[in-house]
Tab-separated table of C-alpha atoms and ligand atoms in Angstrom:
chain	number	residue	atom	x	y	z
R	1	MET	CA	124.047	107.215	110.498
R	2	LYS	CA	123.614	108.838	107.672
R	3	LYS	CA	120.122	109.663	105.845
R	4	THR	CA	119.852	110.498	102.186
R	5	THR	CA	117.669	113.257	100.401
R	6	THR	CA	115.643	113.320	97.550
R	7	LEU	CA	114.711	116.703	95.766
R	8	PHE	CA	111.676	117.850	93.934
R	9	GLU	CA	111.118	121.454	92.659
R	10	ASP	CA	109.214	123.555	91.119
R	11	GLY	CA	111.013	127.111	90.846
R	12	ASP	CA	111.483	128.164	94.683
R	13	HIS	CA	108.758	125.896	95.931
R	14	ARG	CA	110.641	122.387	96.847
R	15	TRP	CA	109.862	119.775	98.620
R	16	ILE	CA	112.671	117.387	100.216
R	17	VAL	CA	112.346	114.092	101.373
R	18	VAL	CA	115.051	112.822	104.081
R	19	ALA	CA	114.953	109.180	104.226
R	20	ARG	CA	116.831	105.815	103.903
R	21	ASP	CA	119.698	105.181	106.361
R	22	PRO	CA	121.970	102.238	105.527
R	23	GLU	CA	123.339	102.861	108.627
R	24	ARG	CA	120.428	102.781	111.024
R	25	PRO	CA	120.420	100.028	113.984
R	26	ASP	CA	117.453	97.754	114.075
R	27	HIS	CA	116.101	98.786	117.122
R	28	LEU	CA	115.239	102.294	115.740
R	29	ILE	CA	112.096	102.608	113.419
R	30	ASP	CA	112.735	103.915	110.029
R	31	THR	CA	111.228	107.368	109.646
R	32	ASN	CA	110.669	109.882	106.587
R	33	GLU	CA	111.068	113.515	107.316
R	34	TYR	CA	109.744	115.778	104.593
R	35	LEU	CA	111.119	119.618	104.272
R	36	ILE	CA	108.799	122.059	102.488
R	37	THR	CA	110.170	125.347	101.129
R	38	SER	CA	109.035	128.189	99.787
R	39	ALA	CA	110.266	131.942	98.987
R	40	GLY	CA	113.499	130.800	100.848
R	41	GLU	CA	111.861	129.700	104.027
R	42	GLY	CA	111.264	126.149	105.616
R	43	LEU	CA	108.903	124.094	107.185
R	44	LEU	CA	110.033	120.505	108.451
R	45	THR	CA	107.023	118.143	109.079
R	46	ASP	CA	107.709	115.164	111.460
R	47	PRO	CA	111.215	115.918	112.661
R	48	GLY	CA	111.926	112.826	113.896
R	49	GLY	CA	113.423	111.380	117.017
R	50	MET	CA	116.415	112.829	119.186
R	51	GLU	CA	118.523	109.819	118.094
R	52	ILE	CA	118.561	110.520	114.496
R	53	PHE	CA	118.836	114.302	115.004
R	54	PRO	CA	122.311	114.520	114.139
R	55	ALA	CA	121.673	112.549	110.536
R	56	VAL	CA	118.490	114.642	109.658
R	57	PHE	CA	120.284	117.888	110.561
R	58	SER	CA	123.411	117.091	108.067
R	59	ALA	CA	121.418	115.336	105.378
R	60	ILE	CA	119.080	118.847	105.252
R	61	SER	CA	122.124	120.865	105.457
R	62	ALA	CA	123.442	119.521	102.378
R	63	VAL	CA	120.579	120.879	100.364
R	64	PHE	CA	118.925	123.780	102.218
R	65	ASP	CA	120.548	126.112	104.928
R	66	PRO	CA	118.864	124.815	108.323
R	67	GLU	CA	118.591	128.669	109.836
R	68	LYS	CA	115.839	129.333	107.477
R	69	ILE	CA	113.696	126.401	108.742
R	70	ARG	CA	111.057	128.455	110.733
R	71	THR	CA	108.353	126.038	111.812
R	72	LEU	CA	108.368	122.699	112.570
R	73	PHE	CA	104.843	120.127	112.243
R	74	ALA	CA	104.144	117.268	114.445
R	75	SER	CA	101.242	115.018	113.071
R	76	HIS	CA	101.210	113.746	116.522
R	77	GLN	CA	102.820	113.361	119.724
R	78	ASP	CA	105.407	110.060	119.252
R	79	PRO	CA	108.692	110.091	120.008
R	80	ASP	CA	109.781	109.179	116.521
R	81	ILE	CA	107.728	112.318	115.224
R	82	ILE	CA	108.896	114.884	117.644
R	83	SER	CA	111.358	114.021	120.288
R	84	SER	CA	114.230	115.909	118.551
R	85	LEU	CA	112.413	119.209	119.447
R	86	ALA	CA	114.560	120.188	121.957
R	87	LEU	CA	117.968	119.694	119.913
R	88	TRP	CA	116.027	121.827	116.599
R	89	LEU	CA	115.370	124.586	119.520
R	90	ASP	CA	119.003	124.442	120.878
R	91	PHE	CA	119.753	125.624	117.320
R	92	ASN	CA	117.174	127.922	116.904
R	93	PRO	CA	114.843	128.748	119.790
R	94	SER	CA	112.797	131.166	117.846
R	95	LEU	CA	111.344	128.137	116.015
R	96	HIS	CA	107.358	127.431	116.033
R	97	CYS	CA	105.960	123.959	116.411
R	98	TYR	CA	102.022	123.684	115.043
R	99	LEU	CA	100.567	120.640	116.872
R	100	SER	CA	97.105	119.504	117.810
R	101	TRP	CA	95.834	121.478	120.734
R	102	LEU	CA	95.405	118.171	122.578
R	103	TRP	CA	99.033	117.505	123.026
R	104	ASP	CA	100.179	121.300	123.571
R	105	SER	CA	100.918	120.550	126.980
R	106	PHE	CA	102.354	117.070	126.494
R	107	VAL	CA	104.968	117.529	123.799
R	108	PRO	CA	106.458	120.328	125.763
R	109	HIS	CA	108.196	117.488	127.949
R	110	PHE	CA	110.225	117.135	124.957
R	111	GLY	CA	111.359	120.949	125.038
R	112	GLY	CA	109.976	124.418	124.118
R	113	ASN	CA	108.214	127.071	125.969
R	114	GLU	CA	104.973	129.218	125.735
R	115	ASP	CA	106.246	130.882	122.473
R	116	THR	CA	107.057	127.784	120.632
R	117	PHE	CA	103.659	125.813	120.101
R	118	ARG	CA	100.870	126.676	117.714
R	119	PRO	CA	98.023	124.574	118.755
R	120	ILE	CA	95.915	123.220	116.074
R	121	PRO	CA	92.116	123.195	116.534
R	122	ASP	CA	89.877	119.909	115.751
R	123	GLU	CA	89.065	120.966	112.312
R	124	GLY	CA	92.571	122.138	111.129
R	125	MET	CA	94.136	125.219	109.783
R	126	ALA	CA	96.091	127.150	107.428
R	127	ILE	CA	99.839	127.075	108.264
R	128	PRO	CA	101.668	130.150	106.099
R	129	LEU	CA	104.978	129.288	104.226
R	130	GLY	CA	106.933	131.591	102.200
R	131	GLU	CA	104.369	132.244	99.148
R	132	LEU	CA	102.587	129.227	100.255
R	133	THR	CA	99.554	128.165	102.489
R	134	LEU	CA	99.384	124.782	103.363
R	135	GLN	CA	96.706	123.145	105.221
R	136	ALA	CA	96.691	121.084	108.665
R	137	VAL	CA	94.026	118.269	107.730
R	138	PRO	CA	92.025	116.178	110.602
R	139	ALA	CA	93.135	112.596	110.907
R	140	HIS	CA	92.146	112.241	114.574
R	141	TYR	CA	92.620	108.569	115.602
R	142	LEU	CA	94.484	107.275	112.869
R	143	HIS	CA	96.224	106.582	114.825
R	144	SER	CA	96.627	109.504	117.709
R	145	SER	CA	93.545	110.911	119.423
R	146	GLY	CA	94.846	114.447	118.339
R	147	ASN	CA	96.460	113.947	114.723
R	148	PHE	CA	96.912	115.893	111.658
R	149	HIS	CA	98.265	115.398	108.033
R	150	LEU	CA	99.577	118.364	106.145
R	151	TYR	CA	98.664	119.296	102.790
R	152	ASP	CA	100.472	121.188	100.255
R	153	GLY	CA	98.001	122.321	97.847
R	154	LYS	CA	99.996	123.851	95.314
R	155	ALA	CA	102.308	120.539	94.738
R	156	ARG	CA	99.318	118.260	95.578
R	157	ILE	CA	101.015	116.492	98.235
R	158	LEU	CA	99.527	115.118	101.375
R	159	PHE	CA	102.240	114.321	104.318
R	160	SER	CA	100.230	111.543	106.109
R	161	GLY	CA	102.002	110.597	109.105
R	162	ASP	CA	101.382	107.146	110.186
R	163	ILE	CA	98.777	106.921	107.426
R	164	GLY	CA	100.104	104.965	104.673
R	165	ALA	CA	103.239	103.669	106.757
R	166	ALA	CA	104.993	100.248	105.717
R	167	MET	CA	107.656	98.480	107.538
R	168	ILE	CA	110.102	97.414	104.527
R	169	PRO	CA	112.637	95.144	105.115
R	170	HIS	CA	116.209	96.320	104.652
R	171	GLU	CA	116.854	94.537	101.620
R	172	GLU	CA	114.048	96.172	99.770
R	173	ASP	CA	114.386	99.760	100.604
R	174	TYR	CA	112.383	101.315	97.973
R	175	LEU	CA	111.293	104.933	98.364
R	176	PHE	CA	108.353	104.964	95.902
R	177	VAL	CA	105.742	101.995	95.745
R	178	THR	CA	105.747	100.560	92.150
R	179	ASP	CA	104.005	97.181	92.944
R	180	PHE	CA	100.997	97.914	94.977
R	181	ASP	CA	99.675	94.533	95.431
R	182	ARG	CA	103.220	93.333	96.780
R	183	HIS	CA	103.355	96.574	99.249
R	184	ILE	CA	100.246	95.459	100.928
R	185	ARG	CA	102.154	92.754	102.771
R	186	TYR	CA	104.347	95.802	104.394
R	187	MET	CA	101.466	97.994	105.328
R	188	GLU	CA	98.466	95.644	106.524
R	189	GLY	CA	99.687	94.454	109.890
R	190	PHE	CA	100.342	98.054	110.932
R	191	HIS	CA	97.211	99.405	109.619
R	192	ARG	CA	95.164	97.144	111.494
R	193	ARG	CA	97.114	97.271	114.852
R	194	TRP	CA	97.354	100.976	114.918
R	195	MET	CA	94.239	102.466	113.600
R	196	GLY	CA	91.787	102.355	116.475
R	197	SER	CA	88.651	103.547	114.594
R	198	ASN	CA	87.038	102.094	111.667
R	199	GLU	CA	84.295	105.545	111.667
R	200	ALA	CA	87.339	107.965	111.738
R	201	LYS	CA	89.081	106.027	109.377
R	202	ARG	CA	86.039	106.231	106.839
R	203	ASP	CA	85.817	109.688	107.438
R	204	TRP	CA	89.581	110.115	106.650
R	205	CYS	CA	89.037	108.261	103.303
R	206	GLU	CA	85.908	110.394	102.230
R	207	ARG	CA	88.088	113.649	102.872
R	208	ALA	CA	91.004	112.142	101.035
R	209	SER	CA	89.375	111.007	98.150
R	210	ARG	CA	88.135	114.459	97.537
R	211	MET	CA	91.453	115.970	97.619
R	212	PRO	CA	93.678	116.256	94.330
R	213	ILE	CA	96.555	114.133	95.363
R	214	ASP	CA	99.262	113.376	93.384
R	215	MET	CA	101.653	112.221	95.862
R	216	LEU	CA	100.905	110.458	99.525
R	217	CYS	CA	103.801	110.677	101.985
R	218	PRO	CA	103.688	108.671	104.931
R	219	GLN	CA	106.481	108.900	108.127
R	220	HIS	CA	107.534	105.404	107.340
R	221	GLY	CA	107.910	102.983	104.593
R	222	ALA	CA	107.040	104.419	100.633
R	223	ILE	CA	105.629	106.993	98.805
R	224	PHE	CA	102.498	106.701	96.889
R	225	GLN	CA	102.261	108.423	93.346
R	226	GLY	CA	99.540	108.889	90.903
R	227	ALA	CA	97.031	105.971	90.643
R	228	ASP	CA	98.252	104.175	93.726
R	229	VAL	CA	97.104	107.194	95.817
R	230	GLU	CA	93.581	106.395	94.817
R	231	ARG	CA	94.195	102.933	95.044
R	232	PHE	CA	95.623	103.503	98.686
R	233	ILE	CA	92.410	105.067	100.027
R	234	HIS	CA	90.482	102.305	98.665
R	235	TRP	CA	92.550	99.437	100.201
R	236	LEU	CA	92.436	101.517	103.535
R	237	ASP	CA	88.572	101.883	103.030
R	238	GLU	CA	88.067	98.193	102.898
R	239	LEU	CA	90.501	97.175	105.955
R	240	LYS	CA	88.915	96.695	109.104
R	241	VAL	CA	90.857	98.213	111.713
R	242	GLY	CA	90.101	98.637	115.424
R	243	SER	CA	90.738	97.959	118.837
R	244	GLY	CA	91.309	94.402	119.627
R	245	ILE	CA	92.438	93.604	116.398
R	246	ARG	CA	96.299	92.503	116.040
R	247	GLY	CA	98.412	92.961	113.127
I	1	FE	FE1	102.756	107.591	115.754
């Protein structure tokens, strides 16, 4: 398998999208991993599953020294998010992993010890990276009961985990949303089925609409930019989700 990288930079502050693998077998859901770097330090958000670790590791190695990744961030507990943990820790046992306090005794079943985890309280917390301060933003029940997004206020990017996710067919593997209305067909069923609470969704939409966001970067599918960010928040706000609704 072979992942590709897309790089954005503003001086030594860089954000790298690790996405799209034409060799990925169909039985693995496609995922996007994001590396943020500042002052030579890296944080990898939603590092991915163990099956794709070699592809993610080699894609990152082509653009950034993986030894300088000091921190992992897991938006929630799913295997496609963080089951690569033990492999990352084999490479660098001193890595720290930020995740919801709710999962800090479950995710250690994937690996790590008492020094590995940095539990995030429900209200969120600041996460230092080089010269930046990132923010863990609450997104509970969207879809996991202990769920966080990661906000880079300098780049105005919200790394939004499963919110904004889309199942794009192989033949249309676009990385950026360019036709929002057409993109809806690839995300509507997913959000209806996986997002468990209309109240939590409303709360998140209110929070997100108050934040300056230039890019909304989900863990599956395509990235929203500019006016499509607000368009997405409005679309999600109107969508009826929750238990018992099938996609
Ligand atoms: Fe998930």
